[in-house]
Short mmCIF file of C-alpha atoms and ligand atoms in Angstrom, two decimals:
data_model
loop_
_atom_site.label_atom_id
_atom_site.label_comp_id
_atom_site.label_asym_id
_atom_site.label_seq_id
_atom_site.Cartn_x
_atom_site.Cartn_y
_atom_site.Cartn_z
CA MET A 1001 -18.89 -35.78 -43.51
CA ALA A 1002 -16.15 -34.51 -45.78
CA LEU A 1003 -17.15 -31.12 -47.10
CA TRP A 1004 -15.53 -31.47 -50.49
CA GLY A 1005 -16.93 -34.89 -51.61
CA GLY A 1006 -17.53 -34.54 -55.37
CA ARG A 1007 -14.03 -34.13 -56.68
CA PHE A 1008 -12.50 -36.97 -54.63
CA GLN A 1009 -12.47 -40.71 -55.18
CA SER A 1010 -10.90 -41.85 -51.93
CA GLY A 1011 -11.01 -40.57 -48.37
CA SER A 1012 -8.32 -39.00 -46.22
CA SER A 1013 -5.53 -41.13 -44.75
CA ASP A 1014 -5.36 -41.46 -40.98
CA MET A 1015 -2.12 -39.54 -40.92
CA PHE A 1016 -3.60 -36.75 -43.06
CA LYS A 1017 -6.53 -36.53 -40.67
CA GLN A 1018 -4.10 -36.14 -37.80
CA VAL A 1019 -2.41 -33.18 -39.38
CA ASN A 1020 -5.53 -31.69 -40.92
CA ASP A 1021 -8.34 -32.07 -38.40
CA SER A 1022 -8.97 -29.14 -36.12
CA LEU A 1023 -12.06 -30.41 -34.28
CA PRO A 1024 -9.88 -31.63 -31.36
CA PHE A 1025 -9.24 -27.97 -30.53
CA ASP A 1026 -11.67 -25.77 -32.49
CA TYR A 1027 -14.68 -27.38 -30.78
CA VAL A 1028 -14.25 -24.57 -28.24
CA MET A 1029 -15.85 -22.27 -30.83
CA ALA A 1030 -19.00 -24.40 -31.16
CA SER A 1031 -21.33 -21.81 -29.71
CA GLU A 1032 -19.88 -19.03 -31.89
CA ASP A 1033 -20.05 -21.22 -34.99
CA ILE A 1034 -23.71 -21.99 -34.37
CA TRP A 1035 -24.55 -18.35 -33.68
CA GLY A 1036 -22.90 -17.42 -37.00
CA SER A 1037 -25.00 -20.07 -38.75
CA ILE A 1038 -28.22 -18.78 -37.21
CA VAL A 1039 -27.49 -15.29 -38.50
CA TRP A 1040 -26.38 -16.66 -41.88
CA SER A 1041 -29.63 -18.61 -42.24
CA ARG A 1042 -31.56 -15.37 -41.70
CA ALA A 1043 -29.42 -13.61 -44.31
CA LEU A 1044 -30.09 -16.46 -46.75
CA LYS A 1045 -33.82 -16.15 -46.18
CA GLU A 1046 -33.71 -12.45 -46.94
CA ALA A 1047 -31.61 -13.21 -50.02
CA GLY A 1048 -34.36 -15.59 -51.22
CA VAL A 1049 -32.25 -18.77 -50.83
CA LEU A 1050 -34.26 -20.25 -47.93
CA ASN A 1051 -38.01 -20.01 -47.49
CA GLU A 1052 -39.60 -19.03 -44.20
CA ASN A 1053 -40.21 -22.61 -43.10
CA GLU A 1054 -36.72 -23.84 -44.00
CA GLN A 1055 -35.12 -20.99 -42.12
CA PHE A 1056 -37.39 -21.60 -39.15
CA GLN A 1057 -36.43 -25.28 -38.99
CA LEU A 1058 -32.74 -24.47 -39.32
CA GLU A 1059 -32.86 -21.79 -36.67
CA SER A 1060 -34.82 -23.99 -34.22
CA SER A 1061 -32.35 -26.86 -34.58
CA LEU A 1062 -29.39 -24.52 -34.33
CA ILE A 1063 -30.75 -22.95 -31.15
CA ALA A 1064 -31.19 -26.40 -29.61
CA LEU A 1065 -27.66 -27.35 -30.69
CA LYS A 1066 -26.27 -24.12 -29.23
CA LYS A 1067 -27.83 -24.97 -25.89
CA GLN A 1068 -26.20 -28.40 -26.00
CA ALA A 1069 -22.87 -26.83 -26.91
CA GLU A 1070 -23.10 -24.44 -23.98
CA ALA A 1071 -24.19 -27.22 -21.62
CA GLY A 1072 -21.17 -29.25 -22.73
CA THR A 1073 -23.23 -32.22 -23.87
CA LEU A 1074 -22.01 -32.51 -27.47
CA ASP A 1075 -19.69 -35.45 -28.10
CA PHE A 1076 -16.78 -33.97 -30.03
CA ALA A 1077 -14.24 -36.54 -28.89
CA ASN A 1078 -15.84 -39.43 -30.78
CA SER A 1079 -16.74 -37.49 -33.89
CA PRO A 1080 -14.97 -38.25 -37.21
CA GLU A 1081 -15.61 -34.66 -38.40
CA GLU A 1082 -12.73 -32.50 -39.55
CA ASP A 1083 -13.59 -29.29 -37.77
CA ILE A 1084 -16.29 -27.49 -35.83
CA HIS A 1085 -17.89 -26.20 -39.03
CA SER A 1086 -18.36 -29.67 -40.52
CA PHE A 1087 -19.40 -31.00 -37.11
CA VAL A 1088 -22.25 -28.50 -36.87
CA GLU A 1089 -23.31 -29.05 -40.48
CA ALA A 1090 -23.20 -32.85 -40.14
CA THR A 1091 -25.21 -32.78 -36.92
CA LEU A 1092 -27.77 -30.53 -38.55
CA THR A 1093 -27.91 -32.68 -41.71
CA ALA A 1094 -28.49 -35.82 -39.66
CA GLU A 1095 -31.52 -34.08 -38.22
CA LEU A 1096 -32.92 -32.07 -41.11
CA GLY A 1097 -31.53 -33.66 -44.29
CA ASP A 1098 -31.59 -31.50 -47.42
CA ILE A 1099 -32.66 -28.33 -45.66
CA ALA A 1100 -29.37 -28.38 -43.73
CA ARG A 1101 -27.51 -28.92 -47.00
CA LYS A 1102 -28.65 -25.48 -48.11
CA LEU A 1103 -27.04 -23.65 -45.17
CA HIS A 1104 -23.57 -23.38 -46.69
CA THR A 1105 -24.88 -21.50 -49.76
CA GLY A 1106 -22.70 -18.49 -50.48
CA ARG A 1107 -20.54 -19.12 -47.45
CA SER A 1108 -17.06 -20.58 -47.04
CA ARG A 1109 -15.33 -22.01 -44.03
CA ASN A 1110 -12.86 -19.21 -44.64
CA ASP A 1111 -15.24 -16.40 -43.74
CA GLN A 1112 -16.89 -18.70 -41.21
CA VAL A 1113 -13.74 -19.45 -39.23
CA ALA A 1114 -12.60 -15.83 -39.32
CA THR A 1115 -15.99 -14.82 -37.90
CA ASP A 1116 -16.11 -17.57 -35.27
CA PHE A 1117 -12.64 -16.80 -34.01
CA ARG A 1118 -13.31 -13.08 -33.73
CA LEU A 1119 -16.42 -13.85 -31.70
CA TRP A 1120 -14.47 -16.27 -29.52
CA CYS A 1121 -11.67 -13.76 -28.90
CA ARG A 1122 -14.20 -11.03 -28.18
CA SER A 1123 -15.97 -12.96 -25.45
CA HIS A 1124 -12.75 -14.23 -23.88
CA LEU A 1125 -11.24 -10.75 -23.90
CA ALA A 1126 -14.30 -9.50 -22.05
CA SER A 1127 -13.73 -11.96 -19.24
CA LEU A 1128 -9.97 -11.42 -19.24
CA ARG A 1129 -10.69 -7.73 -18.76
CA GLU A 1130 -12.70 -8.66 -15.66
CA ASP A 1131 -9.81 -10.86 -14.49
CA CYS A 1132 -7.41 -7.91 -14.82
CA LEU A 1133 -9.77 -5.68 -12.85
CA ASN A 1134 -9.85 -8.33 -10.12
CA VAL A 1135 -6.07 -8.20 -9.85
CA ILE A 1136 -6.21 -4.41 -9.61
CA SER A 1137 -8.79 -4.76 -6.86
CA ALA A 1138 -6.62 -7.29 -4.98
CA LEU A 1139 -3.61 -4.98 -5.25
CA LEU A 1140 -5.60 -2.06 -3.88
CA LYS A 1141 -6.91 -4.23 -1.04
CA VAL A 1142 -3.51 -5.47 0.05
CA ALA A 1143 -2.16 -1.91 -0.19
CA THR A 1144 -4.99 -0.71 2.05
CA ARG A 1145 -4.31 -3.52 4.55
CA HIS A 1146 -0.73 -2.29 4.83
CA GLU A 1147 -1.16 1.45 4.35
CA ASN A 1148 1.76 2.37 6.62
CA ALA A 1149 4.20 -0.33 5.57
CA ILE A 1150 7.55 0.75 4.15
CA ILE A 1151 9.76 -1.50 2.06
CA PRO A 1152 13.18 -0.95 0.54
CA GLY A 1153 12.98 0.09 -3.11
CA TYR A 1154 15.64 -1.46 -5.32
CA THR A 1155 17.65 -0.71 -8.40
CA HIS A 1156 20.05 -3.39 -9.65
CA LEU A 1157 18.54 -5.43 -6.79
CA GLN A 1158 20.53 -3.23 -4.40
CA ARG A 1159 18.62 -1.33 -1.76
CA ALA A 1160 18.17 2.11 -3.29
CA GLN A 1161 15.51 4.26 -1.62
CA PRO A 1162 12.63 3.28 0.64
CA VAL A 1163 9.06 3.37 -0.68
CA TYR A 1164 5.64 2.71 0.77
CA PHE A 1165 4.46 -0.84 0.10
CA ALA A 1166 1.29 0.77 -1.27
CA HIS A 1167 3.46 2.60 -3.79
CA TRP A 1168 4.80 -0.75 -4.96
CA CYS A 1169 1.23 -2.06 -5.28
CA LEU A 1170 0.18 1.01 -7.24
CA ALA A 1171 3.04 0.48 -9.69
CA TYR A 1172 1.48 -2.87 -10.64
CA VAL A 1173 -1.94 -1.24 -10.73
CA GLU A 1174 -0.59 1.09 -13.44
CA MET A 1175 0.64 -1.92 -15.44
CA LEU A 1176 -2.66 -3.74 -15.10
CA LYS A 1177 -4.54 -0.60 -16.10
CA ARG A 1178 -2.54 -0.55 -19.31
CA ASP A 1179 -3.40 -4.22 -19.85
CA VAL A 1180 -7.07 -3.35 -19.48
CA SER A 1181 -6.80 -0.46 -21.92
CA ARG A 1182 -4.98 -2.67 -24.42
CA ILE A 1183 -7.86 -5.14 -24.20
CA GLU A 1184 -10.40 -2.37 -24.73
CA ASP A 1185 -8.43 -1.07 -27.66
CA LEU A 1186 -8.29 -4.50 -29.28
CA GLN A 1187 -11.99 -5.07 -28.66
CA LYS A 1188 -12.75 -2.03 -30.82
CA ARG A 1189 -10.39 -3.05 -33.61
CA LEU A 1190 -11.45 -6.68 -33.79
CA ASN A 1191 -15.15 -5.92 -33.83
CA GLN A 1192 -15.62 -6.13 -37.60
CA CYS A 1193 -17.45 -8.96 -39.28
CA PRO A 1194 -15.89 -11.14 -42.01
CA LEU A 1195 -19.07 -13.15 -42.71
CA GLY A 1196 -20.30 -12.63 -46.27
CA SER A 1197 -16.77 -12.45 -47.68
CA GLY A 1198 -17.09 -15.98 -49.06
CA ALA A 1199 -13.93 -17.94 -49.75
CA LEU A 1200 -11.97 -14.80 -50.69
CA ALA A 1201 -13.80 -12.73 -53.29
CA GLY A 1202 -17.19 -12.02 -51.77
CA THR A 1203 -20.44 -13.84 -52.42
CA THR A 1204 -22.88 -13.76 -55.34
CA PHE A 1205 -25.94 -14.01 -53.09
CA PRO A 1206 -27.48 -10.67 -52.13
CA VAL A 1207 -26.91 -10.86 -48.36
CA ASP A 1208 -27.02 -7.75 -46.23
CA ARG A 1209 -23.58 -7.65 -44.64
CA ASP A 1210 -24.38 -4.66 -42.44
CA LYS A 1211 -27.29 -6.53 -40.96
CA ILE A 1212 -25.24 -9.72 -40.48
CA ALA A 1213 -22.57 -7.73 -38.69
CA ALA A 1214 -25.10 -6.00 -36.45
CA GLU A 1215 -26.88 -9.24 -35.54
CA LEU A 1216 -23.59 -10.76 -34.43
CA GLY A 1217 -22.81 -7.70 -32.32
CA PHE A 1218 -20.09 -6.37 -34.61
CA ASP A 1219 -19.68 -2.64 -35.19
CA SER A 1220 -19.41 -3.07 -38.97
CA PRO A 1221 -18.52 -5.56 -41.71
CA CYS A 1222 -14.87 -6.04 -42.77
CA LEU A 1223 -14.41 -3.93 -45.88
CA ASN A 1224 -12.27 -6.13 -48.11
CA SER A 1225 -13.08 -9.80 -48.67
CA LEU A 1226 -9.45 -10.83 -49.28
CA ASP A 1227 -8.34 -9.20 -46.05
CA ALA A 1228 -11.41 -10.39 -44.15
CA VAL A 1229 -10.60 -14.08 -44.62
CA SER A 1230 -6.84 -13.81 -44.22
CA ASP A 1231 -6.43 -11.29 -41.41
CA ARG A 1232 -5.28 -12.71 -38.10
CA ASP A 1233 -4.02 -9.44 -36.60
CA PHE A 1234 -6.64 -9.75 -33.90
CA VAL A 1235 -5.14 -13.06 -32.77
CA LEU A 1236 -1.63 -11.62 -32.83
CA GLU A 1237 -2.77 -8.64 -30.80
CA LEU A 1238 -4.48 -10.89 -28.32
CA LEU A 1239 -1.26 -12.91 -28.02
CA PHE A 1240 0.75 -9.73 -27.57
CA ASN A 1241 -1.65 -8.46 -24.93
CA ALA A 1242 -1.47 -11.79 -23.14
CA SER A 1243 2.34 -11.70 -23.31
CA THR A 1244 2.63 -8.17 -21.99
CA SER A 1245 0.21 -8.79 -19.17
CA MET A 1246 1.94 -12.06 -18.29
CA MET A 1247 5.24 -10.18 -18.28
CA HIS A 1248 3.72 -7.81 -15.70
CA LEU A 1249 2.48 -10.71 -13.60
CA SER A 1250 5.86 -12.35 -13.89
CA ARG A 1251 7.69 -9.26 -12.63
CA MET A 1252 5.27 -9.04 -9.75
CA ALA A 1253 5.83 -12.73 -9.06
CA GLU A 1254 9.58 -12.21 -9.12
CA ASP A 1255 9.35 -9.35 -6.62
CA LEU A 1256 7.14 -11.40 -4.31
CA ILE A 1257 9.33 -14.49 -4.56
CA PHE A 1258 12.25 -12.36 -3.46
CA TYR A 1259 10.28 -10.64 -0.69
CA ASN A 1260 9.21 -14.10 0.49
CA SER A 1261 12.74 -15.53 0.49
CA GLY A 1262 14.38 -16.48 3.77
CA GLU A 1263 16.92 -13.74 3.14
CA ALA A 1264 14.36 -10.93 2.79
CA GLY A 1265 11.56 -12.36 4.94
CA PHE A 1266 9.27 -9.44 4.11
CA LEU A 1267 6.14 -11.51 3.70
CA GLN A 1268 4.35 -14.79 4.22
CA LEU A 1269 2.38 -16.46 1.45
CA GLY A 1270 -0.86 -18.30 2.12
CA ASP A 1271 -0.79 -22.09 2.49
CA SER A 1272 -3.32 -22.32 -0.34
CA VAL A 1273 -0.87 -21.01 -2.95
CA THR A 1274 2.35 -22.68 -1.81
CA SER A 1275 3.57 -26.23 -1.64
CA GLY A 1276 5.89 -28.24 0.53
CA SER A 1277 8.89 -30.34 -0.32
CA SER A 1278 8.67 -34.13 -0.47
CA LEU A 1279 12.05 -34.30 1.23
CA MET A 1280 12.59 -31.18 3.32
CA PRO A 1281 9.81 -30.84 5.90
CA GLN A 1282 10.56 -27.18 6.65
CA LYS A 1283 9.97 -25.94 3.09
CA LYS A 1284 7.09 -23.78 1.92
CA ASN A 1285 7.69 -22.98 -1.70
CA PRO A 1286 6.17 -20.13 -3.72
CA ASP A 1287 5.02 -22.42 -6.55
CA ALA A 1288 2.06 -20.30 -7.66
CA LEU A 1289 4.38 -17.34 -8.17
CA GLU A 1290 7.03 -19.43 -9.88
CA LEU A 1291 4.43 -20.73 -12.30
CA MET A 1292 3.18 -17.21 -13.03
CA ARG A 1293 6.74 -16.47 -14.00
CA GLY A 1294 7.32 -19.81 -15.70
CA LYS A 1295 4.24 -19.81 -17.90
CA CYS A 1296 5.50 -16.71 -19.69
CA GLY A 1297 7.71 -19.00 -21.77
CA ARG A 1298 4.86 -20.70 -23.57
CA VAL A 1299 2.73 -17.55 -23.77
CA PHE A 1300 5.52 -15.54 -25.42
CA GLY A 1301 6.25 -18.58 -27.61
CA ASN A 1302 2.67 -18.63 -28.88
CA LEU A 1303 3.02 -15.04 -30.08
CA GLN A 1304 6.27 -15.80 -31.83
CA ALA A 1305 4.85 -18.96 -33.39
CA LEU A 1306 1.90 -17.19 -35.01
CA LEU A 1307 4.01 -14.28 -36.24
CA VAL A 1308 6.28 -16.75 -37.99
CA THR A 1309 3.33 -18.72 -39.36
CA MET A 1310 1.76 -15.60 -40.86
CA LYS A 1311 4.80 -13.86 -42.25
CA GLY A 1312 5.14 -15.69 -45.54
CA LEU A 1313 1.52 -16.38 -46.37
CA PRO A 1314 0.24 -15.22 -49.73
CA LEU A 1315 -3.29 -13.81 -49.88
CA ALA A 1316 -5.80 -15.06 -49.09
CA TYR A 1317 -6.63 -18.08 -46.89
CA ASN A 1318 -4.03 -20.83 -46.43
CA LYS A 1319 -4.36 -23.85 -44.17
CA ASP A 1320 -1.31 -22.68 -42.23
CA MET A 1321 -3.73 -20.28 -40.59
CA GLN A 1322 -5.45 -23.11 -38.78
CA GLU A 1323 -2.34 -23.00 -36.56
CA ASP A 1324 -3.68 -19.76 -35.08
CA LYS A 1325 -5.92 -21.55 -32.61
CA GLU A 1326 -4.05 -23.86 -30.28
CA GLY A 1327 -1.56 -21.22 -29.21
CA ALA A 1328 -4.27 -18.61 -28.72
CA ILE A 1329 -6.48 -20.98 -26.74
CA ASP A 1330 -3.50 -21.95 -24.60
CA SER A 1331 -2.43 -18.34 -24.03
CA VAL A 1332 -5.95 -17.30 -23.08
CA ASN A 1333 -6.20 -20.20 -20.60
CA GLN A 1334 -2.81 -19.55 -19.03
CA TRP A 1335 -3.41 -15.80 -18.84
CA HIS A 1336 -6.78 -16.39 -17.18
CA ILE A 1337 -5.35 -18.87 -14.68
CA CYS A 1338 -2.43 -16.60 -13.81
CA LEU A 1339 -4.66 -13.55 -13.30
CA CYS A 1340 -6.87 -15.61 -10.99
CA ILE A 1341 -3.95 -17.04 -9.02
CA ALA A 1342 -2.46 -13.56 -8.68
CA VAL A 1343 -5.64 -12.54 -6.88
CA GLU A 1344 -5.38 -15.52 -4.53
CA VAL A 1345 -1.73 -14.78 -3.79
CA LEU A 1346 -2.43 -11.12 -3.03
CA ASP A 1347 -5.50 -11.91 -0.94
CA THR A 1348 -3.60 -14.37 1.25
CA LEU A 1349 -0.25 -12.66 1.65
CA SER A 1350 0.70 -10.99 4.88
CA LEU A 1351 3.47 -8.48 5.18
CA ASN A 1352 5.98 -8.58 8.00
CA GLU A 1353 5.92 -4.80 8.44
CA GLU A 1354 8.63 -4.68 11.13
CA ARG A 1355 11.07 -6.58 9.04
CA CYS A 1356 10.30 -4.51 5.93
CA ARG A 1357 10.89 -1.34 7.91
CA ALA A 1358 14.17 -2.60 9.34
CA ALA A 1359 15.36 -3.51 5.85
CA ALA A 1360 14.27 -0.13 4.49
CA GLN A 1361 16.38 1.50 7.16
CA GLN A 1362 19.46 -0.48 6.30
CA GLY A 1363 21.68 -0.24 3.27
CA TYR A 1364 22.29 3.52 3.52
CA ALA A 1365 19.06 4.19 1.66
CA ASN A 1366 19.09 7.71 3.12
CA ALA A 1367 22.44 8.68 1.53
CA THR A 1368 20.61 10.68 -1.16
CA GLU A 1369 18.92 12.64 1.65
CA LEU A 1370 22.27 13.60 3.10
CA ALA A 1371 23.36 14.84 -0.32
CA ASP A 1372 20.08 16.78 -0.78
CA TYR A 1373 20.56 18.25 2.73
CA LEU A 1374 23.98 19.58 1.71
CA VAL A 1375 22.50 20.97 -1.52
CA ALA A 1376 20.08 22.96 0.68
CA LYS A 1377 23.18 24.34 2.41
CA GLY A 1378 24.50 25.68 -0.85
CA ILE A 1379 26.81 22.85 -1.90
CA PRO A 1380 26.59 21.80 -5.59
CA PHE A 1381 24.93 18.38 -5.94
CA ARG A 1382 28.00 16.65 -7.43
CA THR A 1383 30.12 17.75 -4.43
CA ALA A 1384 27.34 16.87 -2.02
CA HIS A 1385 27.13 13.41 -3.64
CA ASP A 1386 30.87 12.93 -2.97
CA ILE A 1387 30.60 14.04 0.64
CA SER A 1388 27.63 11.78 1.26
CA GLY A 1389 29.57 8.89 -0.33
CA GLN A 1390 32.47 9.57 2.05
CA ALA A 1391 30.06 9.59 4.98
CA VAL A 1392 28.73 6.18 3.86
CA VAL A 1393 32.26 4.75 3.66
CA PHE A 1394 33.00 6.18 7.10
CA ALA A 1395 29.77 4.76 8.57
CA ILE A 1396 30.47 1.33 7.03
CA SER A 1397 33.93 1.36 8.64
CA LYS A 1398 32.29 2.04 12.02
CA GLY A 1399 29.56 -0.52 11.43
CA LYS A 1400 26.91 2.15 11.92
CA ALA A 1401 23.95 3.60 10.02
CA LEU A 1402 24.31 7.20 8.77
CA GLU A 1403 21.84 8.48 11.37
CA ASP A 1404 23.95 6.88 14.14
CA LEU A 1405 27.03 8.98 13.37
CA SER A 1406 27.64 11.81 15.86
CA VAL A 1407 27.77 15.45 14.78
CA ALA A 1408 31.52 15.37 15.42
CA GLU A 1409 31.89 12.34 13.16
CA PHE A 1410 29.84 14.04 10.44
CA GLN A 1411 31.88 17.21 10.81
CA SER A 1412 35.11 15.27 10.35
CA ILE A 1413 33.79 14.73 6.83
CA ASN A 1414 32.17 18.13 6.22
CA ASP A 1415 31.56 20.98 8.63
CA LYS A 1416 28.27 21.99 7.01
CA ILE A 1417 26.64 18.93 8.56
CA GLU A 1418 24.95 19.93 11.80
CA GLU A 1419 22.44 18.73 14.38
CA ASP A 1420 19.54 19.49 12.00
CA VAL A 1421 20.66 16.60 9.76
CA TYR A 1422 19.01 13.94 11.96
CA PRO A 1423 15.33 14.60 11.17
CA VAL A 1424 16.29 14.65 7.48
CA LEU A 1425 17.73 11.16 7.77
CA GLU A 1426 14.63 9.67 9.41
CA LEU A 1427 12.81 7.06 7.38
CA GLU A 1428 9.44 8.83 7.18
CA SER A 1429 11.12 12.07 6.18
CA VAL A 1430 13.04 10.29 3.43
CA LEU A 1431 9.72 9.11 1.99
CA ASN A 1432 7.56 12.12 2.59
CA LYS A 1433 9.96 14.57 1.02
CA ARG A 1434 9.23 12.89 -2.29
CA ASN A 1435 6.05 14.85 -2.66
CA VAL A 1436 6.16 15.63 -6.33
CA LEU A 1437 3.42 14.01 -8.43
CA GLY A 1438 4.07 10.27 -8.74
CA GLY A 1439 6.43 10.19 -5.76
CA THR A 1440 6.23 8.02 -2.65
CA ASN A 1441 5.09 10.75 -0.23
CA LYS A 1442 2.51 9.25 2.15
CA GLU A 1443 -0.33 11.63 1.38
CA LEU A 1444 0.19 11.29 -2.36
CA VAL A 1445 0.26 7.51 -2.13
CA ILE A 1446 -2.89 7.35 -0.03
CA ARG A 1447 -4.65 9.78 -2.34
CA ALA A 1448 -3.61 7.71 -5.39
CA LEU A 1449 -4.89 4.61 -3.62
CA TYR A 1450 -8.31 6.13 -3.08
CA VAL A 1451 -8.48 7.56 -6.59
CA GLU A 1452 -7.83 4.08 -7.99
CA LEU A 1453 -10.38 2.50 -5.65
CA GLU A 1454 -12.98 4.98 -6.87
CA LYS A 1455 -12.10 4.43 -10.53
CA LEU A 1456 -12.40 0.69 -10.02
CA ASP A 1457 -15.79 1.12 -8.39
CA GLN A 1458 -16.96 3.02 -11.44
CA LEU A 1459 -15.53 0.45 -13.85
CA THR A 1460 -17.06 -2.51 -12.07
CA GLY A 1461 -20.33 -0.70 -11.47
N1 LIG B 2606 -10.33 -25.48 -39.73
C1 LIG B 2606 -10.02 -24.44 -40.64
C2 LIG B 2606 -9.23 -23.32 -39.92
O1 LIG B 2606 -9.24 -23.33 -38.74
C3 LIG B 2606 -11.27 -23.86 -41.21
C4 LIG B 2606 -11.11 -23.21 -42.52
C5 LIG B 2606 -10.88 -24.24 -43.58
N2 LIG B 2606 -10.83 -23.66 -44.87
C6 LIG B 2606 -10.40 -24.31 -45.93
N3 LIG B 2606 -10.37 -23.66 -47.04
N4 LIG B 2606 -9.94 -25.52 -45.86
O2 LIG B 2606 -8.59 -22.50 -40.50
#
């Protein structure tokens, strides 16, 4: 059923339908579209366009259709309809005839699609928020499983200073918490209702837009009809949120891929999230993690694509805007899948604590401690830094760790270094001295872990 019949003498070409039809992807908004129509039919009744009986018939059929949509029993694939809006109207018309032909009074697909898509984004963001909380929970669980584990911390991918593994986990918890708050922020901003804005200028029928908004669970109606039908900021923000969160997952994946490498050997990944090689029987590849990293390409691309699509559009609606959906649907799917797989990876990984500890002890990661020790003995930090650097060079030449140098060897470099240097150079001491807020001191890390566990409990009820 073409929605613009009267002015046209011939139908659409096959090629035009290919470029123009959005039903192949916008069918995902069926339930939202029907809900919008239910509320619109009520508004039309109150505006005197539909009588009680007409509205009742429309609402009953729409409710039945919504159930079918949610059960997945509607046949979109074989439908000739252009989009989800015409699909719903055609299905309704086949059932109710002229009554259904009254439903589009005062409404345009422009305010309809803007409303549907906001509803769709809103419900998906709610479940993506849950997905993010699940990753936070998995991070806290793995941190708790390995409360005492120490790993090397890196800068420039060079061993820098040791940190508790739980500290590493909590760093990603911070990132995921920001992802959650970005979702919550967006949920507030997108929760305005375009319905009742008509094609672009508002509608002549006396509908109650506040009531429409409230019935669809929006906080308020959009205030300007031109903006209401042409704003896609909420999609862009969703795509940005997806990109940022995927970037976080990708960095985590990158860390874990490295920790899992034969060279590092810090951890084992579960069989359920790795794959073998068709040729090399010994291989166990971190595919899930590589795909978390790899899928960022398309997710970032979807953001870029919509920004470019929107940038030159004159007010108000233009068909270009139909291009908002495929990328957003794809990004939402990929983001969801990656958040879920991150949980599986974290739940099934096991840390090789011995090997992590050994690595944390190597690489002269306690050289800063030696410098700080000399500072405590009254030497200016810059000089202390030099002396510690000389000690490292000396130790490298002897093939020893700093803590394995004798007092005499230390004193050949600087006579302020005495017997009391050894406890300072011990691994635990290196970590626990960092007891300023946010540092990797054991007590602080454990406390942060429990604070986050409690917060999560409150958030998930
Ligand atoms: N399928 C269209 C979209 O997604 C619906 C709006 C069509 N509006 C129009 N004036 N042709 O944007």
